[in-house]
Amino acid sequence: MKIKTIEAIGISIPMVKPVKMSFEEVRAANNVLVRLETAEGVVGWGEAGSAPSMTGETLQGMVAAVRHLAPRLEGVDGDDIAAVMERSDLYLYGNAGAKSAIEMALHDALGKTTGKPACELLGGKRRERAPLLRLIGSGKGTAADVEDALKAKADGYIAFKVKVGVGDPRDDAERTREVCKALGNGKVLVCSDANQGWNPDQAIAYVRALGDTPLAFFEQPVPVGDLEGIGRVAKATSIPIGADEGLHSMDDLKRHHEVGIAGGSLKTIKLGGMRAVIEAGQLCEHLGMKVNLACKMAESGIAASAMTHIAAAMPALDWGVSLTNTYLTDDLIKRPLDLSGGHVALTAGPGIGADVDEAKVRRYAREV
Ligand SMILES: [Mg+2]
């Protein structure tokens, strides 16, 4: 398969409602799409969410990065995806998010060319479906969060993530405890995520206030630069501590493992592609770390479809999958993902299995 063209398309899709993170409010998804066409006329799609505070990449930066690489990759043989990405690294340092969109499009195109689902290109299918990690964080207090969690449980969800780190640690601990209790204290997976919102002392106050609440894990309590601090939190509690924003490479995983971090949230935009996420999962298995797979808030059904193939090929997937396409007011795929019963099913068809609606892509495209 020869790469003919690589097109970068900047898109902006409004969120159903603004999502409050610890220090920002996400109102619209600003993502780059990559439309890769081969000499044989096969089209592959990739997507990456902009995440200035996580990857350092803005929408404008990602579009520029893809456009910088496009003429250097067009005409190149695309069968060896690793070689194409090595070539990308020669011409452009960093920019893992932009590169991940190209890498995803290559997996889609190569899968369609060879008639294989992307999970087969990633080492083979180990599972057909994976539990979705349902976000709990209405911003309307404990009672509303408990009600939301119970409704989701009735719909079949077996994994939940409570958003914390915005308010007082003791208040967030109280809310976390109540959600855990309502869901049966250990009967389903409940975790929490502070998105770097606290300092180590606040994070330790939170885990202490949780008492013996059976929280499955507590993610990214402190800012990414504070490896000593996250290690201190891990030592202060028996609750497993996870990392997310702090993980951008295999070395990051090893460093976090050394200070006692129990697992991590793996994203294509942080690691640079689907293959890199699988390799990170293999390293996690080797180190005895747990894995959560996550799309960036918020990526469309294109990235979500790719994620079902990563989930299918992951060695172990103890901490569920976070998809974010349902937070968008509209999606870019014609055939919706099967999210029934709190699980996501592997998308069918070759490549990433996303039937992309090109008319919608053009509708949400913005001048960059
Ligand atoms: Mg997170």
Tab-separated table of C-alpha atoms and ligand atoms in Angstrom:
chain	number	residue	atom	x	y	z
A	1	MET	CA	0.000	0.000	0.000
A	2	LYS	CA	1.450	3.328	-1.091
A	3	ILE	CA	0.467	6.547	0.705
A	4	LYS	CA	-0.916	8.961	-1.890
A	5	THR	CA	-2.282	11.849	0.178
A	6	ILE	CA	-2.502	12.823	3.834
A	7	GLU	CA	-5.047	15.534	4.584
A	8	ALA	CA	-5.366	17.288	7.954
A	9	ILE	CA	-8.882	18.483	8.806
A	10	GLY	CA	-9.473	20.582	11.902
A	11	ILE	CA	-12.947	20.079	13.371
A	12	SER	CA	-14.935	21.588	16.210
A	13	ILE	CA	-17.985	19.835	17.653
A	14	PRO	CA	-19.900	21.318	20.611
A	15	MET	CA	-20.219	19.252	23.794
A	16	VAL	CA	-23.697	18.214	24.981
A	17	LYS	CA	-22.881	20.155	28.149
A	18	PRO	CA	-19.647	21.753	29.298
A	19	VAL	CA	-17.416	19.258	31.100
A	20	LYS	CA	-15.696	20.673	34.159
A	21	MET	CA	-12.155	19.418	34.621
A	22	SER	CA	-10.090	20.446	37.649
A	23	PHE	CA	-8.899	23.682	36.059
A	24	GLU	CA	-10.752	24.100	32.779
A	25	GLU	CA	-14.171	23.725	31.276
A	26	VAL	CA	-14.408	21.885	27.955
A	27	ARG	CA	-17.224	23.351	25.813
A	28	ALA	CA	-16.303	21.972	22.397
A	29	ALA	CA	-14.060	19.275	21.058
A	30	ASN	CA	-11.346	20.667	18.796
A	31	ASN	CA	-9.788	17.705	17.072
A	32	VAL	CA	-7.656	16.971	14.066
A	33	LEU	CA	-8.837	14.339	11.611
A	34	VAL	CA	-6.475	12.682	9.196
A	35	ARG	CA	-7.838	11.466	5.879
A	36	LEU	CA	-5.208	9.251	4.310
A	37	GLU	CA	-5.679	7.962	0.778
A	38	THR	CA	-3.592	5.242	-0.791
A	39	ALA	CA	-2.522	4.970	-4.425
A	40	GLU	CA	-5.100	2.168	-4.753
A	41	GLY	CA	-7.876	4.563	-3.633
A	42	VAL	CA	-8.388	3.182	-0.111
A	43	VAL	CA	-9.237	5.847	2.487
A	44	GLY	CA	-8.120	5.566	6.113
A	45	TRP	CA	-9.215	7.836	8.956
A	46	GLY	CA	-7.524	8.916	12.145
A	47	GLU	CA	-8.359	11.381	14.894
A	48	ALA	CA	-6.659	13.132	17.782
A	49	GLY	CA	-8.117	15.520	20.328
A	50	SER	CA	-6.236	18.700	21.100
A	51	ALA	CA	-5.059	18.731	24.688
A	52	PRO	CA	-2.895	21.786	25.391
A	53	SER	CA	-2.563	21.003	29.097
A	54	MET	CA	-1.911	17.280	28.555
A	55	THR	CA	0.163	16.943	25.385
A	56	GLY	CA	1.004	20.586	24.738
A	57	GLU	CA	-0.752	20.356	21.383
A	58	THR	CA	-3.362	22.835	20.192
A	59	LEU	CA	-5.687	22.238	17.231
A	60	GLN	CA	-3.668	24.698	15.135
A	61	GLY	CA	-0.438	23.002	16.159
A	62	MET	CA	-1.697	19.515	15.306
A	63	VAL	CA	-3.018	20.572	11.904
A	64	ALA	CA	0.320	22.273	11.196
A	65	ALA	CA	2.227	19.166	12.313
A	66	VAL	CA	0.220	16.849	10.039
A	67	ARG	CA	0.648	19.302	7.142
A	68	HIS	CA	4.381	19.429	7.832
A	69	LEU	CA	4.639	15.634	7.682
A	70	ALA	CA	2.225	15.020	4.771
A	71	PRO	CA	4.605	15.825	1.869
A	72	ARG	CA	7.342	13.834	3.626
A	73	LEU	CA	5.171	10.719	3.879
A	74	GLU	CA	3.247	10.891	0.614
A	75	GLY	CA	4.634	8.409	-1.881
A	76	VAL	CA	6.056	6.240	0.896
A	77	ASP	CA	5.149	2.570	1.310
A	78	GLY	CA	2.629	2.305	4.154
A	79	ASP	CA	2.666	-1.442	4.860
A	80	ASP	CA	5.274	-1.087	7.589
A	81	ILE	CA	3.496	1.353	9.901
A	82	ALA	CA	6.358	1.392	12.412
A	83	ALA	CA	8.750	2.457	9.653
A	84	VAL	CA	6.411	5.262	8.561
A	85	MET	CA	6.245	6.531	12.149
A	86	GLU	CA	10.041	6.326	12.497
A	87	ARG	CA	10.266	8.450	9.372
A	88	SER	CA	7.795	10.915	10.966
A	89	ASP	CA	10.063	11.163	14.022
A	90	LEU	CA	13.015	12.049	11.797
A	91	TYR	CA	11.194	15.052	10.370
A	92	LEU	CA	9.286	16.200	13.446
A	93	TYR	CA	10.184	15.873	17.107
A	94	GLY	CA	7.383	15.285	19.611
A	95	ASN	CA	3.785	16.058	18.561
A	96	ALA	CA	2.534	12.646	19.731
A	97	GLY	CA	-1.120	13.622	19.255
A	98	ALA	CA	-0.772	14.729	15.635
A	99	LYS	CA	1.317	11.650	14.875
A	100	SER	CA	-1.241	9.383	16.556
A	101	ALA	CA	-3.920	10.596	14.117
A	102	ILE	CA	-1.672	9.672	11.171
A	103	GLU	CA	-0.839	6.315	12.741
A	104	MET	CA	-4.533	5.557	13.301
A	105	ALA	CA	-5.313	6.420	9.663
A	106	LEU	CA	-2.523	4.068	8.572
A	107	HIS	CA	-4.006	1.199	10.599
A	108	ASP	CA	-7.413	1.937	9.085
A	109	ALA	CA	-6.056	2.074	5.534
A	110	LEU	CA	-3.837	-0.996	5.921
A	111	GLY	CA	-6.701	-2.961	7.482
A	112	LYS	CA	-9.009	-2.027	4.611
A	113	THR	CA	-6.297	-2.861	2.070
A	114	THR	CA	-5.603	-6.298	3.564
A	115	GLY	CA	-9.176	-7.048	4.696
A	116	LYS	CA	-8.134	-7.266	8.348
A	117	PRO	CA	-9.593	-5.555	11.418
A	118	ALA	CA	-7.093	-3.221	13.102
A	119	CYS	CA	-6.957	-5.461	16.185
A	120	GLU	CA	-5.407	-8.175	13.998
A	121	LEU	CA	-2.689	-5.717	12.957
A	122	LEU	CA	-2.104	-5.022	16.671
A	123	GLY	CA	-1.371	-8.598	17.625
A	124	GLY	CA	-4.768	-10.259	17.537
A	125	LYS	CA	-8.146	-10.192	19.222
A	126	ARG	CA	-8.315	-11.169	22.901
A	127	ARG	CA	-11.839	-9.916	23.658
A	128	GLU	CA	-15.000	-8.818	21.826
A	129	ARG	CA	-16.190	-6.216	24.325
A	130	ALA	CA	-14.933	-4.245	27.278
A	131	PRO	CA	-16.555	-2.528	30.257
A	132	LEU	CA	-17.065	1.209	29.862
A	133	LEU	CA	-15.901	3.458	32.650
A	134	ARG	CA	-18.942	5.652	33.327
A	135	LEU	CA	-18.113	9.182	34.430
A	136	ILE	CA	-19.845	10.422	37.590
A	137	GLY	CA	-19.614	14.154	38.249
A	138	SER	CA	-22.825	16.080	37.787
A	139	GLY	CA	-21.489	19.139	39.604
A	140	LYS	CA	-24.817	19.136	41.444
A	141	GLY	CA	-23.691	17.417	44.601
A	142	THR	CA	-23.723	14.000	46.203
A	143	ALA	CA	-27.426	13.158	45.854
A	144	ALA	CA	-27.408	13.902	42.109
A	145	ASP	CA	-24.225	11.865	41.620
A	146	VAL	CA	-25.656	8.900	43.535
A	147	GLU	CA	-28.860	9.030	41.490
A	148	ASP	CA	-26.881	9.199	38.240
A	149	ALA	CA	-24.679	6.266	39.290
A	150	LEU	CA	-27.659	4.093	40.237
A	151	LYS	CA	-29.359	4.831	36.923
A	152	ALA	CA	-26.197	3.876	35.028
A	153	LYS	CA	-25.842	0.684	37.081
A	154	ALA	CA	-29.415	-0.242	36.169
A	155	ASP	CA	-28.394	0.222	32.511
A	156	GLY	CA	-25.665	-2.383	32.973
A	157	TYR	CA	-22.582	-0.328	33.810
A	158	ILE	CA	-20.090	-2.155	36.014
A	159	ALA	CA	-17.319	0.468	36.142
A	160	PHE	CA	-17.538	4.069	37.350
A	161	LYS	CA	-15.203	7.025	37.667
A	162	VAL	CA	-15.976	9.821	40.103
A	163	LYS	CA	-14.532	13.195	39.109
A	164	VAL	CA	-12.875	14.842	42.106
A	165	GLY	CA	-10.132	17.391	42.663
A	166	VAL	CA	-12.162	20.546	42.199
A	167	GLY	CA	-13.421	21.141	45.698
A	168	ASP	CA	-12.379	20.424	49.267
A	169	PRO	CA	-10.815	16.946	49.569
A	170	ARG	CA	-13.071	16.001	52.509
A	171	ASP	CA	-16.221	16.952	50.597
A	172	ASP	CA	-15.045	14.973	47.572
A	173	ALA	CA	-14.247	12.011	49.848
A	174	GLU	CA	-17.762	12.161	51.280
A	175	ARG	CA	-19.242	12.188	47.758
A	176	THR	CA	-16.956	9.326	46.667
A	177	ARG	CA	-17.929	7.277	49.754
A	178	GLU	CA	-21.635	7.786	49.106
A	179	VAL	CA	-21.333	6.760	45.434
A	180	CYS	CA	-19.355	3.640	46.435
A	181	LYS	CA	-21.902	2.760	49.117
A	182	ALA	CA	-24.875	3.224	46.773
A	183	LEU	CA	-23.203	0.951	44.214
A	184	GLY	CA	-22.688	-1.812	46.758
A	185	ASN	CA	-19.178	-1.117	48.113
A	186	GLY	CA	-16.956	-3.315	45.971
A	187	LYS	CA	-19.669	-5.023	43.894
A	188	VAL	CA	-18.686	-2.941	40.861
A	189	LEU	CA	-15.496	-1.053	40.002
A	190	VAL	CA	-15.494	2.507	41.323
A	191	CYS	CA	-12.488	4.772	40.918
A	192	SER	CA	-11.886	8.502	41.104
A	193	ASP	CA	-9.836	11.012	39.133
A	194	ALA	CA	-8.500	14.352	40.391
A	195	ASN	CA	-6.934	15.372	37.049
A	196	GLN	CA	-3.918	16.931	38.864
A	197	GLY	CA	-6.284	19.048	40.960
A	198	TRP	CA	-4.627	18.713	44.343
A	199	ASN	CA	-1.275	18.979	46.049
A	200	PRO	CA	0.041	15.849	47.825
A	201	ASP	CA	-1.259	16.947	51.249
A	202	GLN	CA	-4.778	17.506	49.881
A	203	ALA	CA	-4.659	14.168	48.052
A	204	ILE	CA	-3.550	12.412	51.235
A	205	ALA	CA	-6.360	14.146	53.150
A	206	TYR	CA	-8.770	12.755	50.511
A	207	VAL	CA	-7.600	9.133	50.746
A	208	ARG	CA	-7.516	9.299	54.566
A	209	ALA	CA	-11.074	10.650	54.623
A	210	LEU	CA	-12.143	7.718	52.412
A	211	GLY	CA	-11.354	5.351	55.287
A	212	ASP	CA	-11.982	1.759	54.248
A	213	THR	CA	-14.034	2.658	51.154
A	214	PRO	CA	-13.151	0.020	48.537
A	215	LEU	CA	-12.046	2.434	45.805
A	216	ALA	CA	-10.511	0.486	42.900
A	217	PHE	CA	-8.014	3.278	42.150
A	218	PHE	CA	-7.458	7.013	42.483
A	219	GLU	CA	-6.091	8.678	39.349
A	220	GLN	CA	-3.608	11.522	38.907
A	221	PRO	CA	-4.047	13.167	42.310
A	222	VAL	CA	-1.279	15.746	41.801
A	223	PRO	CA	0.298	17.700	38.910
A	224	VAL	CA	2.400	15.733	36.440
A	225	GLY	CA	5.740	17.186	37.424
A	226	ASP	CA	5.459	15.971	40.991
A	227	LEU	CA	6.652	12.373	40.812
A	228	GLU	CA	7.858	12.503	44.410
A	229	GLY	CA	4.435	13.834	45.440
A	230	ILE	CA	2.405	11.132	43.685
A	231	GLY	CA	4.725	8.553	45.227
A	232	ARG	CA	4.070	10.068	48.647
A	233	VAL	CA	0.306	9.744	48.089
A	234	ALA	CA	0.772	6.087	47.055
A	235	LYS	CA	2.716	5.328	50.218
A	236	ALA	CA	0.075	6.974	52.417
A	237	THR	CA	-2.754	4.658	51.356
A	238	SER	CA	-3.646	1.108	50.401
A	239	ILE	CA	-5.868	2.482	47.607
A	240	PRO	CA	-4.077	1.877	44.275
A	241	ILE	CA	-2.906	5.152	42.728
A	242	GLY	CA	-3.140	5.559	38.958
A	243	ALA	CA	-1.403	7.982	36.624
A	244	ASP	CA	-2.791	9.618	33.504
A	245	GLU	CA	-1.509	13.075	32.576
A	246	GLY	CA	1.957	11.983	33.796
A	247	LEU	CA	2.302	9.131	31.285
A	248	HIS	CA	3.701	9.970	27.848
A	249	SER	CA	6.255	7.236	27.287
A	250	MET	CA	7.516	3.831	28.392
A	251	ASP	CA	10.034	5.634	30.615
A	252	ASP	CA	7.214	7.523	32.319
A	253	LEU	CA	5.522	4.200	33.065
A	254	LYS	CA	8.728	2.792	34.584
A	255	ARG	CA	9.329	5.934	36.662
A	256	HIS	CA	5.785	5.852	38.034
A	257	HIS	CA	6.098	2.154	38.779
A	258	GLU	CA	9.268	2.857	40.764
A	259	VAL	CA	7.456	5.262	43.093
A	260	GLY	CA	4.610	2.813	43.729
A	261	ILE	CA	2.007	3.753	41.124
A	262	ALA	CA	-0.315	0.805	40.498
A	263	GLY	CA	-1.546	1.528	36.987
A	264	GLY	CA	-2.204	4.005	34.266
A	265	SER	CA	-4.622	5.517	31.830
A	266	LEU	CA	-3.327	5.014	28.292
A	267	LYS	CA	-4.299	7.308	25.421
A	268	THR	CA	-3.208	7.360	21.784
A	269	ILE	CA	-2.583	11.142	21.873
A	270	LYS	CA	-0.099	10.803	24.743
A	271	LEU	CA	1.805	7.773	23.483
A	272	GLY	CA	1.730	8.511	19.756
A	273	GLY	CA	-0.609	5.902	18.342
A	274	MET	CA	-2.456	2.605	18.612
A	275	ARG	CA	0.673	0.447	18.470
A	276	ALA	CA	2.348	2.511	21.213
A	277	VAL	CA	-0.675	2.006	23.473
A	278	ILE	CA	-0.467	-1.766	22.967
A	279	GLU	CA	3.270	-1.682	23.754
A	280	ALA	CA	2.572	0.356	26.888
A	281	GLY	CA	-0.033	-2.264	27.847
A	282	GLN	CA	2.559	-5.001	27.389
A	283	LEU	CA	4.976	-3.100	29.633
A	284	CYS	CA	2.222	-2.610	32.235
A	285	GLU	CA	1.567	-6.349	32.243
A	286	HIS	CA	5.301	-6.989	32.701
A	287	LEU	CA	5.494	-4.497	35.595
A	288	GLY	CA	2.264	-5.707	37.198
A	289	MET	CA	0.491	-2.406	36.533
A	290	LYS	CA	-3.201	-2.143	35.701
A	291	VAL	CA	-4.516	-0.512	32.515
A	292	ASN	CA	-7.337	1.853	31.705
A	293	LEU	CA	-7.833	2.857	28.069
A	294	ALA	CA	-9.153	6.305	27.370
A	295	CYS	CA	-10.084	8.679	24.607
A	296	LYS	CA	-9.401	12.355	25.200
A	297	MET	CA	-12.391	14.468	26.245
A	298	ALA	CA	-13.918	14.479	23.647
A	299	GLU	CA	-13.064	12.473	20.561
A	300	SER	CA	-15.648	11.293	18.026
A	301	GLY	CA	-16.697	7.810	16.999
A	302	ILE	CA	-13.612	7.630	14.773
A	303	ALA	CA	-11.152	7.559	17.690
A	304	ALA	CA	-13.684	5.549	19.709
A	305	SER	CA	-13.838	2.874	16.979
A	306	ALA	CA	-10.046	2.685	16.963
A	307	MET	CA	-10.134	2.347	20.740
A	308	THR	CA	-12.357	-0.747	20.519
A	309	HIS	CA	-9.583	-2.402	18.483
A	310	ILE	CA	-6.917	-1.402	20.994
A	311	ALA	CA	-9.158	-2.770	23.774
A	312	ALA	CA	-9.615	-5.998	21.836
A	313	ALA	CA	-5.866	-6.509	21.476
A	314	MET	CA	-4.738	-5.351	24.965
A	315	PRO	CA	-2.983	-8.025	27.049
A	316	ALA	CA	-4.931	-7.093	30.205
A	317	LEU	CA	-7.623	-4.489	30.749
A	318	ASP	CA	-8.536	-4.344	34.438
A	319	TRP	CA	-9.608	-0.711	34.721
A	320	GLY	CA	-12.038	-0.409	31.814
A	321	VAL	CA	-12.377	1.839	28.799
A	322	SER	CA	-13.301	5.531	28.783
A	323	LEU	CA	-14.988	6.656	25.570
A	324	THR	CA	-15.972	10.273	25.060
A	325	ASN	CA	-17.934	10.428	21.789
A	326	THR	CA	-21.271	10.449	23.626
A	327	TYR	CA	-20.348	13.815	25.186
A	328	LEU	CA	-20.544	15.367	21.711
A	329	THR	CA	-23.743	16.832	20.243
A	330	ASP	CA	-23.098	14.917	17.029
A	331	ASP	CA	-20.885	12.096	15.812
A	332	LEU	CA	-18.945	11.557	12.595
A	333	ILE	CA	-19.784	7.907	11.953
A	334	LYS	CA	-22.856	6.532	10.196
A	335	ARG	CA	-23.040	3.269	12.138
A	336	PRO	CA	-23.095	4.064	15.891
A	337	LEU	CA	-20.940	2.095	18.303
A	338	ASP	CA	-22.608	-0.672	20.287
A	339	LEU	CA	-22.511	0.692	23.844
A	340	SER	CA	-25.316	-1.458	25.207
A	341	GLY	CA	-25.251	-2.837	28.713
A	342	GLY	CA	-22.386	-0.656	29.908
A	343	HIS	CA	-19.902	-2.292	27.558
A	344	VAL	CA	-18.417	-1.307	24.214
A	345	ALA	CA	-18.293	-3.911	21.467
A	346	LEU	CA	-15.488	-4.233	18.956
A	347	THR	CA	-16.495	-2.472	15.732
A	348	ALA	CA	-16.981	-4.747	12.753
A	349	GLY	CA	-15.299	-4.500	9.399
A	350	PRO	CA	-11.728	-4.040	8.221
A	351	GLY	CA	-9.482	-1.302	9.603
A	352	ILE	CA	-10.851	0.547	12.626
A	353	GLY	CA	-14.426	-0.304	11.582
A	354	ALA	CA	-15.655	3.299	11.421
A	355	ASP	CA	-18.097	4.208	8.662
A	356	VAL	CA	-17.128	7.879	8.441
A	357	ASP	CA	-19.759	10.398	7.359
A	358	GLU	CA	-17.712	12.699	5.132
A	359	ALA	CA	-20.561	15.213	4.791
A	360	LYS	CA	-20.562	15.657	8.564
A	361	VAL	CA	-16.782	15.920	8.615
A	362	ARG	CA	-17.051	18.844	6.189
A	363	ARG	CA	-19.877	20.378	8.218
A	364	TYR	CA	-17.793	20.494	11.409
A	365	ALA	CA	-14.551	21.390	9.681
A	366	ARG	CA	-13.108	24.756	10.594
A	367	GLU	CA	-10.542	26.979	8.965
A	368	VAL	CA	-7.155	26.411	10.581
B	1	MG	MG	-7.712	10.883	33.838
